[in-house]
Amino acid sequence: MHNYREIVKNVYYVGADDHKIDKFEGIIPLSRGVSYNSYLIKDKKNCLMDTVDQAVTRQFIENIDALLKGEKLDYLVVLHMEPDHCYNIEQVLLRHPETKVVGNEKTFTFISNFFPNLDLTDKKIVVKENDELDLGAHKLKFIFAPMVHWPEVMIAFEEKEGLLFSADAFGMFNTLDGNLYADNVDFDRDYLDEARRYYTNIVGKYGMQVVSLFKKVTDLKIKMILPLHGFIWRKNIEYILNKYTLWATYTSEVKSVLIIYASMYGDNACCANILANKLSMQNIKDIKVLDASMVDATFLVSESFKYSNIVIISPTYNMTIFPSIEIYLDDMLRMGLKNRTISLIENGSWAPNAKSLIKAKLDNSKLPFNFTETSLTIKSSLKEDDEQIVDKMVEEIKNSLND
Ligand code: FEO
């Protein structure tokens, strides 16, 4: 049974929710699924905007069939060639041999990589930046968005209704569950964290490219943003644009402290909690304490983008950084996070060296970080004598928050 939705006259949502997926891209844990969005524009020329992942093929095909009712599908626009969106290109073309595929040079290179047996002779329309595709009442203008999130990515602007088909940009994890629009939910309370986790772990590394894309779309009269995952934005668009601007420029959302620790026998957990308590007594709000061994690194990266200050507490483990802390650091650096104030605490019962190894890792990344002058070495467990060092660290963090 079809389950499409009309968004504006003759423009339809034809995607679907995937509640069963455990790991996005085979690595990012999901507990509330994801949606694969696709849109169909009905006009003199019917046009499908991207396809969907294999997980929701059946619903997608039923939606298109119900809308076309035997009419031709004139165009399939491919904004992004990652398989969560392109998987059904072959399916669509098998059912609609009349369809022309619209993409750029790179799109077609990727199509032949993913679908080596797909013959697109006489079916290809290769567009360049700012080219337009006339559908009748609707016209699509193509704007290239390289590395948001792959090199072939482009977005499309439909001027009549002010629709921005934004590919992965403004996407997020979580199924839609019928809500479809961001203004149908309490986005800030219930969905922002997953939107941030999506951005920081999928596009995070490409902040510069996101900023470049924003410059290209700044003069467009955007009334609605239609991404390939997650909610459609039709109200309060500035809210999500502002969040994206912060994330893309590696600017923190909150001036507060994130404490990320690993603890083998509870001593570092104790230190994390004492530190959090002392920071809180200085009227610092929204402090967050996360155990790197219990919380997946994608959440740690996401929270690191949110917070201005990060305290890292690591055991020394076989003369190296503790594995869960090292995974977090590598992921965080891979995503290009910078401009944070870092405080380091290590623990080691006989030869502590995690602190210098973490510092070297961050320095070697060449990404700009500030470090508090105060750091701490715990010998097995926190002692009364360590308290003045912790207090000094708290004082420095507090001062840095007021800068
Ligand atoms: Fe949702 Fe980059 O694919």
Short mmCIF file of C-alpha atoms and ligand atoms in Angstrom, two decimals:
data_model
loop_
_atom_site.label_atom_id
_atom_site.label_comp_id
_atom_site.label_asym_id
_atom_site.label_seq_id
_atom_site.Cartn_x
_atom_site.Cartn_y
_atom_site.Cartn_z
CA MET A 1 0.00 0.00 0.00
CA HIS A 2 1.35 3.43 -0.90
CA ASN A 3 2.31 5.90 1.80
CA TYR A 4 3.28 9.07 -0.08
CA ARG A 5 2.59 12.59 1.21
CA GLU A 6 1.95 15.79 -0.73
CA ILE A 7 4.33 18.49 0.49
CA VAL A 8 3.22 21.34 -1.75
CA LYS A 9 0.98 21.04 -4.79
CA ASN A 10 2.39 18.35 -7.09
CA VAL A 11 5.51 17.73 -4.99
CA TYR A 12 5.42 14.51 -2.99
CA TYR A 13 7.44 12.73 -0.33
CA VAL A 14 7.97 9.15 -1.56
CA GLY A 15 10.64 7.94 0.90
CA ALA A 16 10.26 5.65 3.90
CA ASP A 17 11.48 4.90 7.42
CA ASP A 18 13.94 2.13 8.27
CA HIS A 19 13.31 1.01 11.86
CA LYS A 20 15.51 -2.07 11.64
CA ILE A 21 18.93 -0.62 10.87
CA ASP A 22 21.45 -1.12 13.69
CA LYS A 23 24.49 0.60 12.25
CA PHE A 24 24.46 3.39 9.69
CA GLU A 25 27.24 3.02 7.14
CA GLY A 26 28.01 -0.22 8.97
CA ILE A 27 29.58 1.64 11.89
CA ILE A 28 27.38 4.31 13.48
CA PRO A 29 24.96 2.80 16.02
CA LEU A 30 21.33 3.82 15.63
CA SER A 31 18.63 3.18 18.18
CA ARG A 32 15.82 5.13 16.54
CA GLY A 33 16.38 4.21 12.89
CA VAL A 34 16.67 6.55 9.94
CA SER A 35 14.53 7.74 7.05
CA TYR A 36 15.55 7.61 3.41
CA ASN A 37 13.87 10.55 1.74
CA SER A 38 12.96 10.80 -1.90
CA TYR A 39 10.66 13.26 -3.65
CA LEU A 40 8.55 13.15 -6.78
CA ILE A 41 7.61 16.28 -8.71
CA LYS A 42 4.60 15.87 -10.99
CA ASP A 43 4.57 18.30 -13.88
CA LYS A 44 4.63 18.27 -17.68
CA LYS A 45 7.76 16.26 -17.08
CA ASN A 46 7.63 13.99 -14.03
CA CYS A 47 10.81 14.01 -12.02
CA LEU A 48 12.07 11.81 -9.19
CA MET A 49 14.62 13.34 -6.81
CA ASP A 50 17.00 10.51 -5.79
CA THR A 51 16.00 6.99 -4.81
CA VAL A 52 16.28 5.20 -1.43
CA ASP A 53 18.21 2.46 0.35
CA GLN A 54 17.49 -1.20 -0.40
CA ALA A 55 15.87 -1.57 3.03
CA VAL A 56 12.78 0.36 1.92
CA THR A 57 12.58 -0.47 -1.79
CA ARG A 58 9.08 -1.92 -1.65
CA GLN A 59 7.45 1.10 -0.01
CA PHE A 60 9.32 3.45 -2.33
CA ILE A 61 8.20 1.63 -5.49
CA GLU A 62 4.60 1.46 -4.24
CA ASN A 63 4.64 5.21 -3.59
CA ILE A 64 5.93 6.02 -7.08
CA ASP A 65 3.59 3.59 -8.82
CA ALA A 66 0.59 5.01 -6.98
CA LEU A 67 1.47 8.56 -7.98
CA LEU A 68 2.43 7.94 -11.59
CA LYS A 69 -0.49 5.60 -12.31
CA GLY A 70 1.18 4.45 -15.51
CA GLU A 71 2.45 7.89 -16.56
CA LYS A 72 6.00 8.30 -17.78
CA LEU A 73 8.78 9.10 -15.35
CA ASP A 74 10.73 11.58 -17.43
CA TYR A 75 13.69 12.26 -15.15
CA LEU A 76 15.55 10.74 -12.25
CA VAL A 77 17.77 13.40 -10.67
CA VAL A 78 20.71 11.94 -8.74
CA LEU A 79 21.96 14.45 -6.21
CA HIS A 80 24.06 11.95 -4.24
CA MET A 81 25.50 8.58 -5.19
CA GLU A 82 25.94 7.02 -1.74
CA PRO A 83 24.01 3.72 -1.81
CA ASP A 84 21.57 4.77 0.91
CA HIS A 85 20.14 7.03 -1.81
CA CYS A 86 21.19 5.50 -5.11
CA TYR A 87 20.53 1.82 -4.45
CA ASN A 88 17.28 1.82 -6.42
CA ILE A 89 18.49 3.56 -9.59
CA GLU A 90 18.62 0.23 -11.39
CA GLN A 91 15.16 -0.76 -10.08
CA VAL A 92 13.64 2.51 -11.25
CA LEU A 93 15.19 2.22 -14.71
CA LEU A 94 14.06 -1.37 -15.09
CA ARG A 95 10.49 -0.25 -14.39
CA HIS A 96 10.83 2.98 -16.37
CA PRO A 97 13.05 2.45 -19.40
CA GLU A 98 11.92 5.87 -20.67
CA THR A 99 13.58 7.74 -17.80
CA LYS A 100 16.57 10.01 -18.35
CA VAL A 101 19.10 10.16 -15.52
CA VAL A 102 20.28 13.62 -14.52
CA GLY A 103 23.65 14.06 -12.79
CA ASN A 104 27.04 15.64 -13.18
CA GLU A 105 30.23 14.11 -14.63
CA LYS A 106 31.21 12.63 -11.27
CA THR A 107 27.71 11.25 -10.69
CA PHE A 108 28.02 9.14 -13.81
CA THR A 109 31.49 7.91 -12.89
CA PHE A 110 30.07 6.72 -9.58
CA ILE A 111 27.03 5.16 -11.29
CA SER A 112 29.33 3.05 -13.47
CA ASN A 113 31.36 2.10 -10.38
CA PHE A 114 28.31 0.95 -8.43
CA PHE A 115 26.30 -0.40 -11.38
CA PRO A 116 28.87 -1.70 -13.92
CA ASN A 117 26.18 -3.43 -15.99
CA LEU A 118 23.84 -0.47 -16.23
CA ASP A 119 23.84 0.91 -19.75
CA LEU A 120 22.94 4.61 -19.70
CA THR A 121 23.57 5.26 -23.39
CA ASP A 122 20.92 7.77 -24.53
CA LYS A 123 19.66 8.10 -20.96
CA LYS A 124 22.21 10.51 -19.54
CA ILE A 125 21.77 14.21 -18.99
CA VAL A 126 25.02 15.68 -17.70
CA VAL A 127 24.56 19.00 -15.90
CA LYS A 128 27.06 21.66 -14.94
CA GLU A 129 26.87 24.05 -12.01
CA ASN A 130 23.86 26.41 -12.30
CA ASP A 131 22.31 24.48 -15.18
CA GLU A 132 18.53 24.29 -15.08
CA LEU A 133 16.11 21.49 -15.77
CA ASP A 134 12.69 22.64 -17.00
CA LEU A 135 9.84 20.41 -15.84
CA GLY A 136 7.01 22.74 -16.91
CA ALA A 137 5.73 24.78 -13.97
CA HIS A 138 8.78 23.79 -11.94
CA LYS A 139 12.41 24.42 -12.80
CA LEU A 140 15.36 22.90 -10.99
CA LYS A 141 18.66 24.74 -10.71
CA PHE A 142 21.69 22.64 -9.80
CA ILE A 143 24.27 23.90 -7.32
CA PHE A 144 27.33 21.77 -6.74
CA ALA A 145 28.13 20.85 -3.14
CA PRO A 146 31.36 18.83 -3.35
CA MET A 147 32.23 16.91 -0.16
CA VAL A 148 28.89 17.61 1.49
CA HIS A 149 29.26 14.65 1.80
CA TRP A 150 30.86 13.06 -1.30
CA PRO A 151 32.57 14.77 -4.24
CA GLU A 152 29.69 14.36 -6.70
CA VAL A 153 27.04 15.87 -4.40
CA MET A 154 24.86 18.64 -5.73
CA ILE A 155 21.74 20.27 -4.40
CA ALA A 156 18.80 21.55 -6.43
CA PHE A 157 16.69 24.67 -5.98
CA GLU A 158 13.12 24.84 -7.23
CA GLU A 159 12.22 28.51 -7.56
CA LYS A 160 8.40 28.42 -7.89
CA GLU A 161 7.86 27.00 -4.40
CA GLY A 162 11.29 27.90 -2.94
CA LEU A 163 12.23 24.26 -2.38
CA LEU A 164 15.83 23.42 -1.62
CA PHE A 165 16.56 19.74 -2.23
CA SER A 166 19.61 19.66 0.01
CA ALA A 167 20.97 16.08 -0.35
CA ASP A 168 22.72 15.02 2.89
CA ALA A 169 22.89 18.59 4.21
CA PHE A 170 20.36 19.19 7.01
CA GLY A 171 19.81 15.44 7.29
CA MET A 172 19.68 13.54 10.55
CA PHE A 173 19.20 10.14 12.14
CA ASN A 174 15.77 9.04 13.45
CA THR A 175 12.74 7.83 11.60
CA LEU A 176 10.02 10.34 10.77
CA ASP A 177 7.11 8.25 12.07
CA GLY A 178 4.65 10.31 10.08
CA ASN A 179 5.79 13.67 11.46
CA LEU A 180 7.60 14.67 8.22
CA TYR A 181 8.17 18.32 9.24
CA ALA A 182 10.57 19.54 11.93
CA ASP A 183 7.82 21.84 13.24
CA ASN A 184 5.65 18.82 14.03
CA VAL A 185 7.97 17.79 16.86
CA ASP A 186 9.91 19.38 19.71
CA PHE A 187 13.06 19.32 17.62
CA ASP A 188 15.34 21.10 20.07
CA ARG A 189 14.37 18.83 22.94
CA ASP A 190 14.03 15.47 21.20
CA TYR A 191 15.96 15.54 17.93
CA LEU A 192 18.78 18.09 17.99
CA ASP A 193 21.26 15.67 19.57
CA GLU A 194 20.76 13.14 16.79
CA ALA A 195 20.91 15.85 14.12
CA ARG A 196 24.23 16.94 15.57
CA ARG A 197 25.49 13.35 15.80
CA TYR A 198 24.55 12.87 12.14
CA TYR A 199 26.28 16.07 11.02
CA THR A 200 29.43 15.69 13.09
CA ASN A 201 30.03 12.05 12.21
CA ILE A 202 28.99 12.21 8.54
CA VAL A 203 29.88 15.69 7.30
CA GLY A 204 31.89 17.02 10.28
CA LYS A 205 35.24 16.90 8.50
CA TYR A 206 33.96 19.07 5.65
CA GLY A 207 33.06 22.26 7.50
CA MET A 208 34.86 24.44 4.96
CA GLN A 209 32.81 22.93 2.13
CA VAL A 210 29.58 23.47 4.07
CA VAL A 211 30.50 27.13 4.57
CA SER A 212 31.23 27.43 0.81
CA LEU A 213 27.83 25.92 0.02
CA PHE A 214 26.09 28.38 2.35
CA LYS A 215 27.70 31.26 0.45
CA LYS A 216 26.26 29.89 -2.78
CA VAL A 217 22.69 29.67 -1.44
CA THR A 218 22.61 32.82 0.63
CA ASP A 219 20.57 34.80 -1.95
CA LEU A 220 18.04 32.06 -2.65
CA LYS A 221 14.52 32.57 -1.36
CA ILE A 222 14.33 29.26 0.44
CA LYS A 223 10.90 28.40 1.81
CA MET A 224 11.50 24.75 2.48
CA ILE A 225 14.53 22.48 2.93
CA LEU A 226 14.06 18.90 1.79
CA PRO A 227 16.98 16.70 2.86
CA LEU A 228 17.65 13.06 2.06
CA HIS A 229 17.28 12.03 5.71
CA GLY A 230 15.08 13.35 8.49
CA PHE A 231 12.59 16.16 8.72
CA ILE A 232 11.62 18.71 6.10
CA TRP A 233 12.17 22.29 7.27
CA ARG A 234 9.37 24.75 6.41
CA LYS A 235 9.34 26.97 9.53
CA ASN A 236 12.11 28.53 11.57
CA ILE A 237 14.68 27.61 8.91
CA GLU A 238 17.15 30.02 10.57
CA TYR A 239 17.28 27.69 13.58
CA ILE A 240 18.84 24.82 11.65
CA LEU A 241 20.94 27.18 9.49
CA ASN A 242 22.40 28.65 12.68
CA LYS A 243 23.19 25.22 14.09
CA TYR A 244 24.87 24.22 10.85
CA THR A 245 26.89 27.43 10.83
CA LEU A 246 28.19 26.69 14.34
CA TRP A 247 29.02 23.08 13.50
CA ALA A 248 30.64 23.92 10.15
CA THR A 249 32.85 26.57 11.73
CA TYR A 250 33.75 24.34 14.70
CA THR A 251 32.18 26.83 17.08
CA SER A 252 30.79 25.42 20.31
CA GLU A 253 27.06 25.65 21.07
CA VAL A 254 27.47 25.88 24.84
CA LYS A 255 30.15 27.41 27.02
CA SER A 256 30.49 24.58 29.45
CA VAL A 257 32.52 21.49 30.23
CA LEU A 258 32.44 17.98 28.79
CA ILE A 259 34.36 15.44 30.84
CA ILE A 260 35.29 12.29 28.93
CA TYR A 261 36.94 9.61 30.99
CA ALA A 262 37.88 5.96 31.01
CA SER A 263 38.18 4.16 34.31
CA MET A 264 39.44 0.63 34.90
CA TYR A 265 38.68 0.38 38.60
CA GLY A 266 36.63 3.48 39.40
CA ASP A 267 39.38 5.92 40.39
CA ASN A 268 39.13 8.00 37.22
CA ALA A 269 35.34 7.92 37.42
CA CYS A 270 35.69 9.27 40.94
CA CYS A 271 38.01 12.03 39.69
CA ALA A 272 35.56 12.90 36.87
CA ASN A 273 32.72 13.24 39.36
CA ILE A 274 34.73 15.29 41.86
CA LEU A 275 35.80 17.62 39.06
CA ALA A 276 32.22 17.92 37.79
CA ASN A 277 31.02 18.70 41.30
CA LYS A 278 33.63 21.39 41.82
CA LEU A 279 32.85 22.95 38.41
CA SER A 280 29.17 22.94 39.24
CA MET A 281 29.89 24.72 42.54
CA GLN A 282 31.34 27.52 40.42
CA ASN A 283 27.90 27.97 38.85
CA ILE A 284 28.88 26.32 35.60
CA LYS A 285 25.75 24.76 34.10
CA ASP A 286 25.17 21.85 31.70
CA ILE A 287 28.32 19.95 32.65
CA LYS A 288 28.35 16.53 31.04
CA VAL A 289 30.34 13.47 32.16
CA LEU A 290 30.70 10.54 29.75
CA ASP A 291 32.48 7.21 30.14
CA ALA A 292 34.32 6.59 26.85
CA SER A 293 34.18 2.84 27.42
CA MET A 294 30.40 2.85 27.76
CA VAL A 295 29.36 5.49 25.24
CA ASP A 296 29.98 5.02 21.52
CA ALA A 297 32.58 7.38 20.06
CA THR A 298 30.01 8.91 17.68
CA PHE A 299 28.21 10.37 20.71
CA LEU A 300 31.50 11.56 22.21
CA VAL A 301 32.41 13.32 18.95
CA SER A 302 28.99 14.91 18.75
CA GLU A 303 29.17 16.23 22.32
CA SER A 304 32.70 17.48 21.69
CA PHE A 305 31.35 19.65 18.85
CA LYS A 306 28.74 21.01 21.29
CA TYR A 307 30.98 21.94 24.22
CA SER A 308 33.62 24.66 24.49
CA ASN A 309 35.78 22.84 27.06
CA ILE A 310 36.77 19.20 27.19
CA VAL A 311 38.50 17.40 30.06
CA ILE A 312 40.02 14.07 29.04
CA ILE A 313 40.86 11.56 31.78
CA SER A 314 42.75 8.49 30.62
CA PRO A 315 44.50 5.54 32.24
CA THR A 316 47.92 4.65 30.91
CA TYR A 317 47.45 1.22 29.37
CA ASN A 318 50.39 -0.91 28.23
CA MET A 319 52.34 2.33 27.95
CA THR A 320 49.75 3.87 25.64
CA ILE A 321 46.55 5.89 25.81
CA PHE A 322 43.60 3.79 27.05
CA PRO A 323 41.92 2.22 23.96
CA SER A 324 38.45 3.77 24.30
CA ILE A 325 39.98 7.22 24.80
CA GLU A 326 42.27 6.69 21.82
CA ILE A 327 39.29 5.69 19.62
CA TYR A 328 37.50 8.85 20.70
CA LEU A 329 40.51 11.05 20.00
CA ASP A 330 41.12 9.51 16.57
CA ASP A 331 37.45 9.95 15.60
CA MET A 332 37.36 13.48 16.91
CA LEU A 333 40.49 14.44 14.96
CA ARG A 334 39.23 12.64 11.84
CA MET A 335 36.18 14.90 11.97
CA GLY A 336 38.41 17.96 12.17
CA LEU A 337 37.19 19.32 15.49
CA LYS A 338 39.27 22.27 16.65
CA ASN A 339 39.13 25.42 18.75
CA ARG A 340 38.36 23.68 22.04
CA THR A 341 40.02 24.23 25.41
CA ILE A 342 41.37 20.92 26.61
CA SER A 343 42.44 19.83 30.09
CA LEU A 344 44.31 16.57 30.54
CA ILE A 345 44.31 14.11 33.42
CA GLU A 346 46.17 10.81 33.32
CA ASN A 347 46.38 7.87 35.67
CA GLY A 348 49.20 5.36 35.96
CA SER A 349 50.27 3.14 38.81
CA TRP A 350 53.94 2.97 37.85
CA ALA A 351 54.76 4.80 34.57
CA PRO A 352 52.01 7.24 33.63
CA ASN A 353 52.38 8.65 30.13
CA ALA A 354 48.84 8.98 28.68
CA LYS A 355 48.88 12.76 29.12
CA SER A 356 51.99 13.35 27.01
CA LEU A 357 50.77 10.90 24.36
CA ILE A 358 47.37 12.64 24.12
CA LYS A 359 49.04 16.04 23.96
CA ALA A 360 51.38 14.80 21.20
CA LYS A 361 48.45 13.33 19.27
CA LEU A 362 46.51 16.60 19.42
CA ASP A 363 49.61 18.66 18.57
CA ASN A 364 50.45 16.40 15.63
CA SER A 365 47.00 16.94 14.19
CA LYS A 366 48.01 20.60 13.62
CA LEU A 367 44.45 21.51 14.59
CA PRO A 368 44.26 24.48 16.93
CA PHE A 369 43.43 23.60 20.54
CA ASN A 370 44.03 25.52 23.74
CA PHE A 371 45.27 23.66 26.78
CA THR A 372 44.83 24.68 30.37
CA GLU A 373 48.19 25.13 32.06
CA THR A 374 47.08 22.81 34.80
CA SER A 375 47.04 19.10 34.14
CA LEU A 376 47.05 16.26 36.61
CA THR A 377 48.78 12.92 37.05
CA ILE A 378 46.94 10.50 39.32
CA LYS A 379 49.00 7.75 40.83
CA SER A 380 46.40 4.95 41.06
CA SER A 381 43.88 6.98 43.07
CA LEU A 382 43.14 10.62 43.75
CA LYS A 383 44.74 11.85 47.02
CA GLU A 384 43.98 14.78 49.31
CA ASP A 385 47.18 16.41 48.02
CA ASP A 386 45.80 16.33 44.46
CA GLU A 387 42.84 18.49 45.44
CA GLN A 388 44.65 21.78 45.08
CA ILE A 389 45.64 20.82 41.51
CA VAL A 390 42.02 19.93 40.72
CA ASP A 391 40.96 23.29 42.23
CA LYS A 392 43.51 25.09 40.08
CA MET A 393 42.19 23.31 36.99
CA VAL A 394 38.63 24.31 37.93
CA GLU A 395 39.73 27.93 38.32
CA GLU A 396 41.44 27.93 34.92
CA ILE A 397 38.46 26.31 33.20
CA LYS A 398 36.13 28.82 34.81
CA ASN A 399 38.31 31.70 33.58
CA SER A 400 38.45 30.28 30.08
CA LEU A 401 34.65 30.09 29.98
CA ASN A 402 34.49 33.79 30.75
CA ASP A 403 36.94 34.75 27.97
FE1 FEO B 1 22.85 9.68 3.27
FE2 FEO B 1 26.06 10.54 2.18
O1 FEO B 1 24.44 9.56 2.26
#
